[in-house]
GROMACS .gro file of C-alpha atoms in nm:
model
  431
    1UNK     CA    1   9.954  11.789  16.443
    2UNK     CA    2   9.997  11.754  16.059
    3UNK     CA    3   9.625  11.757  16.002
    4UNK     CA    4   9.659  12.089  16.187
    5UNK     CA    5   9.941  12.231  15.969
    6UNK     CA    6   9.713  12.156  15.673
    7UNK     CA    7   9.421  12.331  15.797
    8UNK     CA    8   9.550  12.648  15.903
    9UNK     CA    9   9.808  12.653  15.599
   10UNK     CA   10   9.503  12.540  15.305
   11UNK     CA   11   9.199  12.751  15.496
   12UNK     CA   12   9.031  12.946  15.256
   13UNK     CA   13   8.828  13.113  15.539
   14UNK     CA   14   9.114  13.352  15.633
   15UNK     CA   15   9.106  13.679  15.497
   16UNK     CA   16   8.774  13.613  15.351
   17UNK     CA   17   8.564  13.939  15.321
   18UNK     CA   18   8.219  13.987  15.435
   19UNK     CA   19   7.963  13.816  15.262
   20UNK     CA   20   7.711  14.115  15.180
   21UNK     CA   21   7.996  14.322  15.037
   22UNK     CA   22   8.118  14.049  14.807
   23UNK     CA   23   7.802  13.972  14.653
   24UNK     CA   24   7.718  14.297  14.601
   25UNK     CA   25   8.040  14.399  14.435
   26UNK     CA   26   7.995  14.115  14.224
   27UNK     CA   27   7.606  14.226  14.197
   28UNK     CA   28   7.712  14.588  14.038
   29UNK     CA   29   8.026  14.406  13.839
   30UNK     CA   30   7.769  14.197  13.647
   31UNK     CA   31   7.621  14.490  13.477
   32UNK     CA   32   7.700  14.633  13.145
   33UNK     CA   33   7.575  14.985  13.125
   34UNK     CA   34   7.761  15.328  13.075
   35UNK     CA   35   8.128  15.303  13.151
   36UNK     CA   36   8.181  14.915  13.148
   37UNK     CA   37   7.978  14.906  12.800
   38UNK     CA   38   8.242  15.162  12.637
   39UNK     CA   39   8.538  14.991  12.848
   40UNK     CA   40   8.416  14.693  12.679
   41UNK     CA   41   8.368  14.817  12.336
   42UNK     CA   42   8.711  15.008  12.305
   43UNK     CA   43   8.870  14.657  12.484
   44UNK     CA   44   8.725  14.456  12.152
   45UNK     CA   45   8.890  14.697  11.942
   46UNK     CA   46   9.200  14.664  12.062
   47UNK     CA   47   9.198  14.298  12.093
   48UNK     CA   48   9.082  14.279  11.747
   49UNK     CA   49   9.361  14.427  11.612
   50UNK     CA   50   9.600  14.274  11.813
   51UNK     CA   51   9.471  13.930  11.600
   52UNK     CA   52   9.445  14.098  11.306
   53UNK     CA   53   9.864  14.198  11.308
   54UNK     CA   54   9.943  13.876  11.538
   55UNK     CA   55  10.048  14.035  11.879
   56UNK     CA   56   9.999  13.866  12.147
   57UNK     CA   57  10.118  14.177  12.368
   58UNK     CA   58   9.867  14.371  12.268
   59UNK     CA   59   9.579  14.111  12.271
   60UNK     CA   60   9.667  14.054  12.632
   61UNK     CA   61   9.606  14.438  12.706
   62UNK     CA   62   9.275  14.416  12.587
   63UNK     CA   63   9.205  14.145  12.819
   64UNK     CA   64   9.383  14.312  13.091
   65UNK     CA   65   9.101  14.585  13.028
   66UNK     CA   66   8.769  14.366  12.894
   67UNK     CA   67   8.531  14.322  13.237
   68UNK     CA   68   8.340  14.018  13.091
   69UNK     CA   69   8.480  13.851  13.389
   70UNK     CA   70   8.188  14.039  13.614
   71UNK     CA   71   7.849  13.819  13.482
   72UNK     CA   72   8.013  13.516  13.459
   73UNK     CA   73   8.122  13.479  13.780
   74UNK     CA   74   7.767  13.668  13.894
   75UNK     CA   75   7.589  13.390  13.741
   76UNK     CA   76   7.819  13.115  13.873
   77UNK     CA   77   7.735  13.320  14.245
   78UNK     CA   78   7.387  13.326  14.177
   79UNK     CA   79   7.345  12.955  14.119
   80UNK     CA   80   7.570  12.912  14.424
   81UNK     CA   81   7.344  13.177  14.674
   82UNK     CA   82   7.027  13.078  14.531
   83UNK     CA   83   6.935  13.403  14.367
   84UNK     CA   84   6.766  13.322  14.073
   85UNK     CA   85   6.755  13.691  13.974
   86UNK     CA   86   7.147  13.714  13.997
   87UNK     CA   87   7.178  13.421  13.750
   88UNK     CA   88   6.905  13.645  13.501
   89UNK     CA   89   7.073  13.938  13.540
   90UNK     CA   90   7.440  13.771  13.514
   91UNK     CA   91   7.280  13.568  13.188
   92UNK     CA   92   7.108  13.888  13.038
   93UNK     CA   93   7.436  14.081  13.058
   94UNK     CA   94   7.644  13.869  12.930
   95UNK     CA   95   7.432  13.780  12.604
   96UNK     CA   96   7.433  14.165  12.567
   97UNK     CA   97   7.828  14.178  12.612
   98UNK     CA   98   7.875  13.890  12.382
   99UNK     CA   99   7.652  14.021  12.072
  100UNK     CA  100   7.828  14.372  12.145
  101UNK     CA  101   8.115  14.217  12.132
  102UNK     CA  102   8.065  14.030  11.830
  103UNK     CA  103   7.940  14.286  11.664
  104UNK     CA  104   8.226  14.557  11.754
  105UNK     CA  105   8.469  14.290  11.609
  106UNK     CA  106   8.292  14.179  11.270
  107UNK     CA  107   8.265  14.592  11.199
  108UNK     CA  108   8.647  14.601  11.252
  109UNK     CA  109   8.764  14.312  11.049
  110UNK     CA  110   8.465  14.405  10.819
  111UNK     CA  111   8.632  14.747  10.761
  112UNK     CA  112   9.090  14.666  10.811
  113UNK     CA  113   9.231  14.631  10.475
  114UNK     CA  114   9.440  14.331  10.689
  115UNK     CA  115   9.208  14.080  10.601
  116UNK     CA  116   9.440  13.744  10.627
  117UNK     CA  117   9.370  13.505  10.951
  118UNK     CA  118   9.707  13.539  11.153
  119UNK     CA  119   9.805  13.270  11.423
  120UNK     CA  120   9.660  13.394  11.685
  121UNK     CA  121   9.338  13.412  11.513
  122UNK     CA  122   9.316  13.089  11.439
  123UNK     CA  123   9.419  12.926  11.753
  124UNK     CA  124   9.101  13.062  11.905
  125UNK     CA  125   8.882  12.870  11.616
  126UNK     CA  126   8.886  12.513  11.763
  127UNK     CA  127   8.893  12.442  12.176
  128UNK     CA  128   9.135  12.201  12.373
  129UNK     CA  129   9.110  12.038  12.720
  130UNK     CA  130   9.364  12.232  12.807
  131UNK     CA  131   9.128  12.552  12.747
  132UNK     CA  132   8.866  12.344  12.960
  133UNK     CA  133   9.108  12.267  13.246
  134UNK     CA  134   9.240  12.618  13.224
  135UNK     CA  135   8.856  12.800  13.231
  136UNK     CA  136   8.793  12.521  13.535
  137UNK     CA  137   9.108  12.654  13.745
  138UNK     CA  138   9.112  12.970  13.669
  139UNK     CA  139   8.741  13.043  13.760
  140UNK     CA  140   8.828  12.848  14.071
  141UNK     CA  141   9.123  13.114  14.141
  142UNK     CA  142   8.885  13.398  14.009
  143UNK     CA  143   8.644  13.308  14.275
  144UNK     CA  144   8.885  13.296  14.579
  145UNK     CA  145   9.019  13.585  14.485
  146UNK     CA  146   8.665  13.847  14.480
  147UNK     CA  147   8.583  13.655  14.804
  148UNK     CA  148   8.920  13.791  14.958
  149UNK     CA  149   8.928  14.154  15.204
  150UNK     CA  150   9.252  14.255  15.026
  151UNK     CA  151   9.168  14.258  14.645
  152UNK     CA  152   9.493  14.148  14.425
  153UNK     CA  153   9.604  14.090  14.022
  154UNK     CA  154   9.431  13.741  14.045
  155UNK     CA  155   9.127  13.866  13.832
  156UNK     CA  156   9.324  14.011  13.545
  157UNK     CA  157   9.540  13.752  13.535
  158UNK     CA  158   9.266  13.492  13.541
  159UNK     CA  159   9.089  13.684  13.221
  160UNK     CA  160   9.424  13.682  13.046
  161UNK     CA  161   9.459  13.285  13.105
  162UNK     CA  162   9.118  13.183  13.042
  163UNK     CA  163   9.090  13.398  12.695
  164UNK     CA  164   8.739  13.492  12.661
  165UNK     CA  165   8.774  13.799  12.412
  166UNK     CA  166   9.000  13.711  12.181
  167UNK     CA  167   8.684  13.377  12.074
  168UNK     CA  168   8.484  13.681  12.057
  169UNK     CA  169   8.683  13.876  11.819
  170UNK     CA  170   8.705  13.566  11.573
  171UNK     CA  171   8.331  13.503  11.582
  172UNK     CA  172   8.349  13.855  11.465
  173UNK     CA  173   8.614  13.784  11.192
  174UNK     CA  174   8.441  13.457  11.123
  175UNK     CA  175   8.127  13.664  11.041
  176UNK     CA  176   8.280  13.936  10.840
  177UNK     CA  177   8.455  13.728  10.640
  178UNK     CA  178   8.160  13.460  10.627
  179UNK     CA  179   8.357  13.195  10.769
  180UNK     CA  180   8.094  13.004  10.942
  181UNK     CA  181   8.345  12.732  11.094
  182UNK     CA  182   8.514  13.025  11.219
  183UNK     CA  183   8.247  13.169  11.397
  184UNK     CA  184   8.113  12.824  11.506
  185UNK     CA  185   8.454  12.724  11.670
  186UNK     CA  186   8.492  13.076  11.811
  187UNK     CA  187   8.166  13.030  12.038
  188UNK     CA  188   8.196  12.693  12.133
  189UNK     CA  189   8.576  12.810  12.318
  190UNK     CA  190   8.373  13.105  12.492
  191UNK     CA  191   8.085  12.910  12.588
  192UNK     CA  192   8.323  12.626  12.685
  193UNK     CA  193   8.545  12.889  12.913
  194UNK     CA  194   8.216  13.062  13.019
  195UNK     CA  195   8.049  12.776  13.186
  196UNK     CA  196   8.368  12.587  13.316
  197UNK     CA  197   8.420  12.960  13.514
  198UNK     CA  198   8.083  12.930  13.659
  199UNK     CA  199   8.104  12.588  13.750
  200UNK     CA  200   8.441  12.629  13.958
  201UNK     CA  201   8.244  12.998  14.106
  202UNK     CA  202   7.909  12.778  14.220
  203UNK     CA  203   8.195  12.518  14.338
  204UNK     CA  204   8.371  12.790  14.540
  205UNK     CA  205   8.080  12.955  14.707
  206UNK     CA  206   7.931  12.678  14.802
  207UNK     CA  207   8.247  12.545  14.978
  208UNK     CA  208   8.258  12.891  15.187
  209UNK     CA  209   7.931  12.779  15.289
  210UNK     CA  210   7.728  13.116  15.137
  211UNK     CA  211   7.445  13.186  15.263
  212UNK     CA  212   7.148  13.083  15.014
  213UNK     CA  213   6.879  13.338  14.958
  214UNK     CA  214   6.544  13.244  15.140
  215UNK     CA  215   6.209  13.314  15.030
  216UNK     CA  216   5.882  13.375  15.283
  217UNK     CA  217   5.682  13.222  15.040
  218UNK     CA  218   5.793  12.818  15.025
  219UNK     CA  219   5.620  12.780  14.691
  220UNK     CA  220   5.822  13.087  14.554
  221UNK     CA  221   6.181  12.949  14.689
  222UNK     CA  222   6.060  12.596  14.545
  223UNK     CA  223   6.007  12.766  14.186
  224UNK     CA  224   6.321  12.942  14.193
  225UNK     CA  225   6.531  12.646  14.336
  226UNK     CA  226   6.383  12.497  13.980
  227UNK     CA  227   6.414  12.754  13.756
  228UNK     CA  228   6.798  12.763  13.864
  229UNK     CA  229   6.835  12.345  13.842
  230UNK     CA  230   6.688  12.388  13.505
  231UNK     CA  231   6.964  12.664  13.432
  232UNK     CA  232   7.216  12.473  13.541
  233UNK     CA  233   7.153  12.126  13.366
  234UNK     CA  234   7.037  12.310  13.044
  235UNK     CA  235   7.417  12.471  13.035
  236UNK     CA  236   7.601  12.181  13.256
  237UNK     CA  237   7.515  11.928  13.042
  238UNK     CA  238   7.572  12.033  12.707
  239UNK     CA  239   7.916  12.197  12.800
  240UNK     CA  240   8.008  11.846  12.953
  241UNK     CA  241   7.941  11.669  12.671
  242UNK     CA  242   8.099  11.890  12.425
  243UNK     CA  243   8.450  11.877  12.669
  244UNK     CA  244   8.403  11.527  12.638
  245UNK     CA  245   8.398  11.519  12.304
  246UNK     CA  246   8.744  11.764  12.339
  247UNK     CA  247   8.919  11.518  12.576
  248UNK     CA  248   8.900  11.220  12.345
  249UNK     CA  249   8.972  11.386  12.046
  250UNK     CA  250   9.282  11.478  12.235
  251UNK     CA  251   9.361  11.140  12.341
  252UNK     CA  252   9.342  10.936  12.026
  253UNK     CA  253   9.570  11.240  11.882
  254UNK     CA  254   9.844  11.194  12.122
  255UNK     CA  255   9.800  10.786  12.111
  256UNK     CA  256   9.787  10.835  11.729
  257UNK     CA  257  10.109  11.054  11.780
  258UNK     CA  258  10.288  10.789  11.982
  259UNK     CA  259  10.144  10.467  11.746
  260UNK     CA  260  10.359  10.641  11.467
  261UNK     CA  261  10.638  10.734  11.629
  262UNK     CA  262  10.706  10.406  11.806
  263UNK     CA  263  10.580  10.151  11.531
  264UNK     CA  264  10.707  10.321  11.244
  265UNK     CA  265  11.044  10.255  11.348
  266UNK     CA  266  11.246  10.096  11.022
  267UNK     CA  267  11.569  10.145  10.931
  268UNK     CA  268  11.486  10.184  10.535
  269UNK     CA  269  11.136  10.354  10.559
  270UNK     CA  270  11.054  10.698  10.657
  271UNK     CA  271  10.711  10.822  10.743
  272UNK     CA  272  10.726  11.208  10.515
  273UNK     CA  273  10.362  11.292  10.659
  274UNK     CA  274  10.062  11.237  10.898
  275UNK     CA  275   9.702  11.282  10.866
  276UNK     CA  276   9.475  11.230  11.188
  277UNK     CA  277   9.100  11.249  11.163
  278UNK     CA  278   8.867  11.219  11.417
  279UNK     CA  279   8.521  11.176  11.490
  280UNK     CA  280   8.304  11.039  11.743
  281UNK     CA  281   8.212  10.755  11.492
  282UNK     CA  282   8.532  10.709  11.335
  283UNK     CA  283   8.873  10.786  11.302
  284UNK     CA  284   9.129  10.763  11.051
  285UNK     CA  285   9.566  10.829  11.049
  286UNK     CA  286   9.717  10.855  10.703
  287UNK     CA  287  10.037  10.813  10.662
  288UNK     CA  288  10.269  10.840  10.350
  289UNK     CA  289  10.580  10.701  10.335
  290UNK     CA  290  10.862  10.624  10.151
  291UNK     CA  291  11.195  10.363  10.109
  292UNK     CA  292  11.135  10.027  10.110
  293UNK     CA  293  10.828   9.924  10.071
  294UNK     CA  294  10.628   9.770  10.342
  295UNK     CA  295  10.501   9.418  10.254
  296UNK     CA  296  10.116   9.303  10.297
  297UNK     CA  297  10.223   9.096  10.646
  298UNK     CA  298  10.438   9.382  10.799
  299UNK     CA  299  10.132   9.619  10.709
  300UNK     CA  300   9.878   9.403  10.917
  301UNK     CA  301  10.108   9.320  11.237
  302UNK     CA  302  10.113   9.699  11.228
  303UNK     CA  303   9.732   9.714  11.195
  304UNK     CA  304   9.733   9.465  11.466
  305UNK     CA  305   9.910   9.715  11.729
  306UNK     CA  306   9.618   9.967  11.671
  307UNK     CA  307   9.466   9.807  12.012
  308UNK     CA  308   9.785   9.809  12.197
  309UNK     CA  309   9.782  10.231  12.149
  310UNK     CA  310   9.368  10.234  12.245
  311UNK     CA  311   9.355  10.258  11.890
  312UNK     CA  312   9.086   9.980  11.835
  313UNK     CA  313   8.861  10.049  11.517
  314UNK     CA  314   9.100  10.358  11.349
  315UNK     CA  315   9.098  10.316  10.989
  316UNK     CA  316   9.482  10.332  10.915
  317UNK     CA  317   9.575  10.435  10.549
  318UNK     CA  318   9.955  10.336  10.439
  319UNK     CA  319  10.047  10.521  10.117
  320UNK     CA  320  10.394  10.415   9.968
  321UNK     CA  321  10.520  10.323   9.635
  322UNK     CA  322  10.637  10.596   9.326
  323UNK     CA  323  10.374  10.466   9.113
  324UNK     CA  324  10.119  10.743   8.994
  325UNK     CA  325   9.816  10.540   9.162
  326UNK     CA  326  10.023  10.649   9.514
  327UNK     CA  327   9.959  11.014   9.457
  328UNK     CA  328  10.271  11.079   9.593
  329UNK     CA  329  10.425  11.434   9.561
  330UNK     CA  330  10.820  11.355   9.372
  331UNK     CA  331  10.875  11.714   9.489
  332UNK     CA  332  10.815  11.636   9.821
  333UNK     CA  333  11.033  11.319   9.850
  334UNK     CA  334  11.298  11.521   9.693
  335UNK     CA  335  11.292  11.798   9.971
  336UNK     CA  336  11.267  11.556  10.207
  337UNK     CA  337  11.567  11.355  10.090
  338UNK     CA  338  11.742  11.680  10.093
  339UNK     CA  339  11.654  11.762  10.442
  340UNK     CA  340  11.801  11.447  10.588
  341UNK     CA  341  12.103  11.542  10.397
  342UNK     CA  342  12.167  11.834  10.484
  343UNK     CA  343  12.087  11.714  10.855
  344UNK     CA  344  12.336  11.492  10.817
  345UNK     CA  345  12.650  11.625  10.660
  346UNK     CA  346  12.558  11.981  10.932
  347UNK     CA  347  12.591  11.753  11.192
  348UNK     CA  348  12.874  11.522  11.082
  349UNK     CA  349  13.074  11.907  11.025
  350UNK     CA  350  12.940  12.017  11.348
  351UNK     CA  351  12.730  12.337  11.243
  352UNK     CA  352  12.420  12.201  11.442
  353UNK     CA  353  12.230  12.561  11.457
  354UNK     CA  354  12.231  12.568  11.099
  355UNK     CA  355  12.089  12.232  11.081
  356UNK     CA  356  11.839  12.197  11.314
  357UNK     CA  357  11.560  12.473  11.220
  358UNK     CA  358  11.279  12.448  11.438
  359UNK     CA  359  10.971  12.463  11.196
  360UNK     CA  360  10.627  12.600  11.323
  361UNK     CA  361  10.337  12.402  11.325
  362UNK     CA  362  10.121  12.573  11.048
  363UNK     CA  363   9.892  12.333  10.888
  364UNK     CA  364   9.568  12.456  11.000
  365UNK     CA  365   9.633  12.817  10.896
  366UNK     CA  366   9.802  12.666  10.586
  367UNK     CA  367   9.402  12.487  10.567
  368UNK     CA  368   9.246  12.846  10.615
  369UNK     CA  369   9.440  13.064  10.399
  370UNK     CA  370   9.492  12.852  10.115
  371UNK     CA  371   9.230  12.564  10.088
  372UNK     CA  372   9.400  12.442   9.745
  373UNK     CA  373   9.681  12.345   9.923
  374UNK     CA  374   9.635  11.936   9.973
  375UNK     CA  375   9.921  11.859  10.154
  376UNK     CA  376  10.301  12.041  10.213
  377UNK     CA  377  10.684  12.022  10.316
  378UNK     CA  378  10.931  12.236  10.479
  379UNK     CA  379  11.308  12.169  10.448
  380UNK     CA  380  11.603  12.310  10.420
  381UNK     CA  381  11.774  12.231  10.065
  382UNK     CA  382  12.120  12.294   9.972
  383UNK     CA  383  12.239  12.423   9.624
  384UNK     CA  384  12.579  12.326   9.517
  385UNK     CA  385  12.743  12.563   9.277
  386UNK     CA  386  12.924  12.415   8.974
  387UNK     CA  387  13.164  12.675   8.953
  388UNK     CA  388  13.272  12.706   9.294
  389UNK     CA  389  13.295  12.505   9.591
  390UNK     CA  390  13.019  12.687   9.767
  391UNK     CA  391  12.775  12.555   9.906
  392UNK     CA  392  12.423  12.760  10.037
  393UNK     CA  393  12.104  12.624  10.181
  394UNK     CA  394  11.739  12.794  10.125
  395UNK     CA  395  11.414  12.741  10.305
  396UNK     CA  396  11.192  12.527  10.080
  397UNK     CA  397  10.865  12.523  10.063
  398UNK     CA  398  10.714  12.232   9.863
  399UNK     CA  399  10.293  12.226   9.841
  400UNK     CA  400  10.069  11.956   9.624
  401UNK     CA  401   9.747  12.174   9.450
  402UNK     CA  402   9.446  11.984   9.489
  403UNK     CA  403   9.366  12.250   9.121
  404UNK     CA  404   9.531  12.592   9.039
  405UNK     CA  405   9.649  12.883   9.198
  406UNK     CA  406   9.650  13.250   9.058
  407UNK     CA  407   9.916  13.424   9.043
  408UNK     CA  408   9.814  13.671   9.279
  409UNK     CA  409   9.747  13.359   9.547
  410UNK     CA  410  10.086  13.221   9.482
  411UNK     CA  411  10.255  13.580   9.567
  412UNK     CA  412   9.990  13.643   9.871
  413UNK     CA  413  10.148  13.255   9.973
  414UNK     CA  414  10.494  13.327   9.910
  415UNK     CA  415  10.482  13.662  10.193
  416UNK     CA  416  10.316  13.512  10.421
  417UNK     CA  417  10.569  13.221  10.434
  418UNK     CA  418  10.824  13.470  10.482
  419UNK     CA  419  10.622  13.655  10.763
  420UNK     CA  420  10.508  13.358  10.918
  421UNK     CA  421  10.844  13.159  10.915
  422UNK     CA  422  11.084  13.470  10.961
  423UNK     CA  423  11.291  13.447  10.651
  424UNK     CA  424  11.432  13.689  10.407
  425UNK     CA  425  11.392  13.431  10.097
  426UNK     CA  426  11.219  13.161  10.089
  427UNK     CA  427  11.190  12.904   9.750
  428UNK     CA  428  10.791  12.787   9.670
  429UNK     CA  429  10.752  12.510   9.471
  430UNK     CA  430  10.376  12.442   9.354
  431UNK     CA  431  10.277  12.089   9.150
   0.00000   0.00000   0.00000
């Protein structure tokens, strides 16, 4: 009886459309010629400004509109059908859409005064598993949903999840602005998303049980069953070892994360910043901290925990002390000092929302915009007046110069903070 309930409630055979129709809507979808090629083209353009002025409402119009959905999931069909011409076509059309693409962007940001790289921007510039488990699910959706009599929202929602324009548009902003990591990063998320779509399509038709495409020639269907293998593992494999590679960079960050959080637990000694590297042949968290010092012992019982966090072989780097062989920021330790503070005495006179200011993550655009910037803090600082018994507090921005900065740098810095962070003023301190 339960077994029952299951089957009729999870069948993916109901409402399923007829077979010729859906591949040969998803046949004529996989082409890029006349309408679609101007659909796609005017779709670029808007998504590239949307990055360029950091809106995410109108970045998700332009994938409401792109149809780089069609060849992807052609080719995934293809592969699934047997129909080694299908996978061509699907493959030829979307190397066309891509370089248009591409190219439509770099002439935009090649051209907009707006030439800084906004959030948005850069989050499409290096791939997570979560972008490979979304591109995996959502192709699987994607697919169930073109196989469907009734056609629904499931495709455009599945483009807007899975992102594949928006990589596009900063390979295009990575080449205008010769930014080659940009550009780099850019295609490995679409080619990531693009083959993680195809795999859950192949995974999809094949579970419908398509028919596969037979040949009257056996030698023919034998060469095309290998052409298509050879397809497969020469995009399969690479893509799985790259996610790979994405997985358990995310795991040591999030066991790195935890190491610190749960280890670095003293009552006199404060951990002011975190560094986490990490390669496939080594990995590395630097930390600097400051209070009482940590003594040689403490240091390696905390070394020794490394395994206990799956940490085994991280090269852990402790900087403490105020001597100048530290290279520790006094700046920084001030506005951190100030921050707890203020924390404090907000909390102890029970104004919480002014004292707890939730600070953006900006690092890596921090990295991209201003590469003499070695390392940074963001506090809030209070200023006692002398004369008065006033009291106001001030967004601070502390940053350590690995050289100089212009002046014209310093003012470019000082507005974006003030864009980026939402605040009227905001003090910079540079060392």
């Amino acid at each position: 009886m339960l077994n029952l309930f299951f089957a009729r409630r999870f069948n993916l055979h109901l409402d399923k459309a007829n077979e010729e129709e859906v591949v040969a809507s998803i046949t004529a979808n996989s082409v890029f010629v006349g309408p679609s090629l101007w659909i796609l083209i005017f779709a670029i353009f808007i998504a590239s400004i949307g990055l360029n002025v950091n809106s995410t409402a109108v970045i998700i119009g332009a994938m409401l509109i792109s149809p780089l959905m069609g060849p992807i999931i052609g080719i995934g069909l293809g592969i699934g059908i047997n129909d080694f011409s299908l996978v061509r076509q699907g493959g030829r059309n979307l190397l066309i859409a891509a370089l248009i693409s591409i190219a439509t962007s770099a002439l935009y940001f090649y051209l907009t005064p707006l030439h800084d790289a906004q959030s948005e921007l850069l989050a499409r510039t290096t791939p997570s598993i979560w972008d490979v488990f979304i591109a995996f699910v959502g192709g699987m959706a994607g697919a169930i949903a073109v196989t469907r009599k009734e056609k629904t929202n499931v495709i455009p929602g599945v483009a807007i999840a899975t992102a594949l324009m928006p990589p596009l548009c900063t390979a295009g902003y990575g080449l205008a602005s010769g930014n080659l990591l940009y550009f780099a990063g850019a295609l490995y998320l679409f080619f990531i998303n693009s083959v993680f779509i195809c795999i859950s399509t192949y995974l999809i038709v094949r579970f419908l049980k398509f028919n596969k495409k037979h040949f009257e020639d056996q030698g023919t269907e034998k060469k095309v069953s290998r052409y298509i293998l050879f397809t497969v593992l020469l995009t399969v494999i690479p893509s799985i070892y790259l996610a790979y590679g994405i997985v358990q960079k995310s795991i040591f960050e999030n066991s790195a994360q935890r190491f610190v959080r749960e280890v670095f637990d003293f009552n006199n000694t404060q951990v002011v910043s975190k560094t986490f590297k990490y390669s496939r042949k080594s990995s590395e968290i630097d930390l600097l901290v400051i209070g009482a010092q940590l003594s040689g012992p403490t240091i390696d019982t905390i070394r020794g925990k490394l395994k206990d966090y799956r940490l085994q072989g991280t090269k852990l780097t402790i900087r403490q002390g105020l001597d100048a062989q530290a290279n520790i920021d006094f700046s920084q330790i001030k506005a951190s000092i100030m921050e707890d503070v203020f924390n404090r005495d907000s909390l102890n006179t029970g104004s919480k929302k002014q004292a707890i200011i939730p600070a953006p993550e900006i690092r890596q655009e921090l990295r991209a915009l201003f590469p003499a910037i070695r390392s940074y803090s963001l506090s809030r600082a209070i200023f006692r007046y002398t004369d008065t018994a006033r009291n106001d507090s001030l967004l601070q921005f502390t940053a350590v110069l690995n050289g100089r900065i212009n002046l014209s740098d310093e003012a470019k810095l000082q507005n974006w903070l003030k864009a980026r962070l939402s605040q009227d003023t905001i003090l910079v301190l540079l060392k």
